[in-house]
Coordinates of C-alpha atoms in Angstrom, one line a residue:
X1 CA 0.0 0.0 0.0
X2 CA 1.6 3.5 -1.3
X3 CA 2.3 6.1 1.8
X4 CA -0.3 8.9 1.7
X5 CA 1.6 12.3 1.6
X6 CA 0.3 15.2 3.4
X7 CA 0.9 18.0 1.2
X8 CA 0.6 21.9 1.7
X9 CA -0.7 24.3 -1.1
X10 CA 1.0 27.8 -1.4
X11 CA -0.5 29.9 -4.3
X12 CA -1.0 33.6 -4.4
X13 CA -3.7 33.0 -7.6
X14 CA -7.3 32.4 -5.9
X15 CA -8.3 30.5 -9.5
X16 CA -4.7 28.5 -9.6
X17 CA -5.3 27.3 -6.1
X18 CA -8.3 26.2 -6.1
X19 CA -7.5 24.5 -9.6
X20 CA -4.6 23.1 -8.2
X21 CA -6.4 21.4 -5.1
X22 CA -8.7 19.7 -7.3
X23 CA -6.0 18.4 -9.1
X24 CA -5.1 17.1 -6.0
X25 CA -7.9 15.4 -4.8
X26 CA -7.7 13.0 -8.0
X27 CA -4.0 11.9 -6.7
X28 CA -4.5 8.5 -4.6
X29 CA -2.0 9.1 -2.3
X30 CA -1.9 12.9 -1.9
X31 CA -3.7 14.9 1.0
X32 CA -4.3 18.4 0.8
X33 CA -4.2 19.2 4.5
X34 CA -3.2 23.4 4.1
X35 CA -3.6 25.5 1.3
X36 CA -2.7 29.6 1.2
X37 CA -2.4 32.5 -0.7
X38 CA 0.2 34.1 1.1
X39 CA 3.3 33.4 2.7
X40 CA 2.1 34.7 6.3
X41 CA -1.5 32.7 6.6
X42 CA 0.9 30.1 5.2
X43 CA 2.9 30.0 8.8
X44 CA 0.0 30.7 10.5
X45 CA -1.8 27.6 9.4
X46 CA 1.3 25.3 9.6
X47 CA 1.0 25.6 13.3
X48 CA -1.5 23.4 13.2
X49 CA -0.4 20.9 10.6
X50 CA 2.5 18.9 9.5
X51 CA 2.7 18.9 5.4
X52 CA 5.1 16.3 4.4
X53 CA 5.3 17.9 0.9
X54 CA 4.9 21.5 -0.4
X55 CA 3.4 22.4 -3.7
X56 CA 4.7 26.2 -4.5
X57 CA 4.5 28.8 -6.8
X58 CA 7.7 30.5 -6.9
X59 CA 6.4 34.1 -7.7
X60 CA 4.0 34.6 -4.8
X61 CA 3.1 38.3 -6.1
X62 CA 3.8 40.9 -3.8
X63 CA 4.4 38.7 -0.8
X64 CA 7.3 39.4 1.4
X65 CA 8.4 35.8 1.0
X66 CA 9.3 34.0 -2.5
X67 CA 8.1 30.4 -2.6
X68 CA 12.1 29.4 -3.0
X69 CA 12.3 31.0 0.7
X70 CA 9.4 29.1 2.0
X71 CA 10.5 26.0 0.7
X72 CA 14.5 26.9 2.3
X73 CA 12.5 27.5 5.7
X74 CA 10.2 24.4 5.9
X75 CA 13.0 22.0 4.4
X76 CA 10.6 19.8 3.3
X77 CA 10.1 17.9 -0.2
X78 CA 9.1 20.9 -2.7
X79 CA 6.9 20.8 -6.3
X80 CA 7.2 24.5 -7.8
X81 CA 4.7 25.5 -10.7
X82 CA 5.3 28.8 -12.1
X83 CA 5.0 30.5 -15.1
X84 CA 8.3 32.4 -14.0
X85 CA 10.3 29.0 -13.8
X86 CA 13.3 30.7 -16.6
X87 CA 14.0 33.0 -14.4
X88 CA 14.1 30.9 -11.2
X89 CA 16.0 27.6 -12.9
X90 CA 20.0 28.5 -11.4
X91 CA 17.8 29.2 -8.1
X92 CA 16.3 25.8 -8.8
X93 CA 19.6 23.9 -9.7
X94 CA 21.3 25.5 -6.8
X95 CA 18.2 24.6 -4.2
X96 CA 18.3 20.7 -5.6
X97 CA 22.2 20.7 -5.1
X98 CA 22.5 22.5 -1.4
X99 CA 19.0 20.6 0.3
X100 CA 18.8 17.4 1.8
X101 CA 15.1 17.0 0.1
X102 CA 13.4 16.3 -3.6
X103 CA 12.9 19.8 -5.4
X104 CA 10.9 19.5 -8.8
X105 CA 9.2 22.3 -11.0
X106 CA 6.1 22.4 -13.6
X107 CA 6.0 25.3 -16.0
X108 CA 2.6 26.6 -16.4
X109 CA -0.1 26.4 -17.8
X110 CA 0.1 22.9 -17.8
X111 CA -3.5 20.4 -17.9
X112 CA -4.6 18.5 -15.4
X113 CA -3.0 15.7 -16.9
X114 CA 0.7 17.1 -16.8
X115 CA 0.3 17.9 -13.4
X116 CA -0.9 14.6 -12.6
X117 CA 2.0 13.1 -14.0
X118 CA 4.7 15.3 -13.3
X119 CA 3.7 15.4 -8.8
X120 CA 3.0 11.4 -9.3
X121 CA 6.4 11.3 -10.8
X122 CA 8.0 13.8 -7.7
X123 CA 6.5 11.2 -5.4
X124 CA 8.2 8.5 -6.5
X125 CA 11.3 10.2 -6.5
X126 CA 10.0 11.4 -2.6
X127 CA 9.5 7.8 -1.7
X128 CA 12.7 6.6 -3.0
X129 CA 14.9 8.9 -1.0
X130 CA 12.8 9.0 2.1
X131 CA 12.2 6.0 3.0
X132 CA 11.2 5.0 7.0
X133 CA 14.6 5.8 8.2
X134 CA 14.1 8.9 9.8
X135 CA 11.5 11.2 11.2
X136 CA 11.2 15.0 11.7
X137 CA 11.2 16.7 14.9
X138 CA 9.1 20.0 14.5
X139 CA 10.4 22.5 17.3
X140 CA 8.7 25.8 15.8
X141 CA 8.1 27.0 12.2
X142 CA 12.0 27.5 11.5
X143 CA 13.3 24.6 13.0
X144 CA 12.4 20.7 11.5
X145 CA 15.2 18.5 12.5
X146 CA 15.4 15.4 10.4
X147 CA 16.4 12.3 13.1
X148 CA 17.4 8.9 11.7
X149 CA 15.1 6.5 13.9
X150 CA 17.9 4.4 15.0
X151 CA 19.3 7.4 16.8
X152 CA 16.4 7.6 18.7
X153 CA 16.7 6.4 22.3
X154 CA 14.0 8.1 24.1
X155 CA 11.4 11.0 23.3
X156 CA 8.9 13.0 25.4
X157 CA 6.8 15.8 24.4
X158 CA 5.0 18.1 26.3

């Protein structure tokens, strides 16, 4: 049985999001557990969830964040779509080379069926390079500390 992924939804386009979470809802194992149009309701909300992947545009308008500095911040598996993706690709390159996680991008407009491929693709690659090795220890928004289990001797939380 395939591992369902938990994935959060950062899009400053109202139409693109909501497009983009229906997209979603046709993926088997993906679960759209936060979606945002804006970097700080973004943060807000993930104090209540854990995402295991983010889905990011990487023009977010005239947010104060970019959805490259998101993605640095959470450290977590990252699928860009953007129309801007020329622009971003030796940020890209450079993102996929320095972090320990999967980075992928889409190029839009793209169908339904491209984006279906492409993520189902990206979770593969997630899967393969995950594994059940190791968890993440969530301490605040800025801080998710990736912990191979067989380090783990004990854990308490409060």
């Amino acid at each position: 049985m395939p591992q369902t992924y938990r994935i959060a939804l950062l899009e400053d386009n109202p139409k693109q999001l909501e497009k983009l979470a229906a997209y979603l809802e046709k993926i088997p194992n993906a679960e759209l557990v936060l979606k945002s149009k804006n970097s700080e309701d973004f943060f807000e909300q993930l104090k209540t969830t854990a995402p295991d992947i983010l889905i990011a545009d990487l023009h977010l308008g005239d947010d104060c964040m970019s959805g490259m500095e998101v993605a640095t911040e959470l450290n977590l598996p990252v699928f860009f779509q953007s129309k801007n993706t020329a622009q971003y690709l030796k940020d890209l390159e450079a993102l996929k080379r320095k972090e320990n996680f999967c980075v992928d991008h889409l190029t839009k407009p793209f169908t339904e069926a491209e984006f279906a491929k492409s993520f189902t693709r990206f979770l593969k690659e997630v899967e393969l390079f995950s594994g059940l090795n190791t968890v993440h220890l969530v301490f605040d928004k800025k801080k998710r500390n990736k912990v191979f289990l067989n380090d783990i001797v004990y854990i308490c939380a409060d």
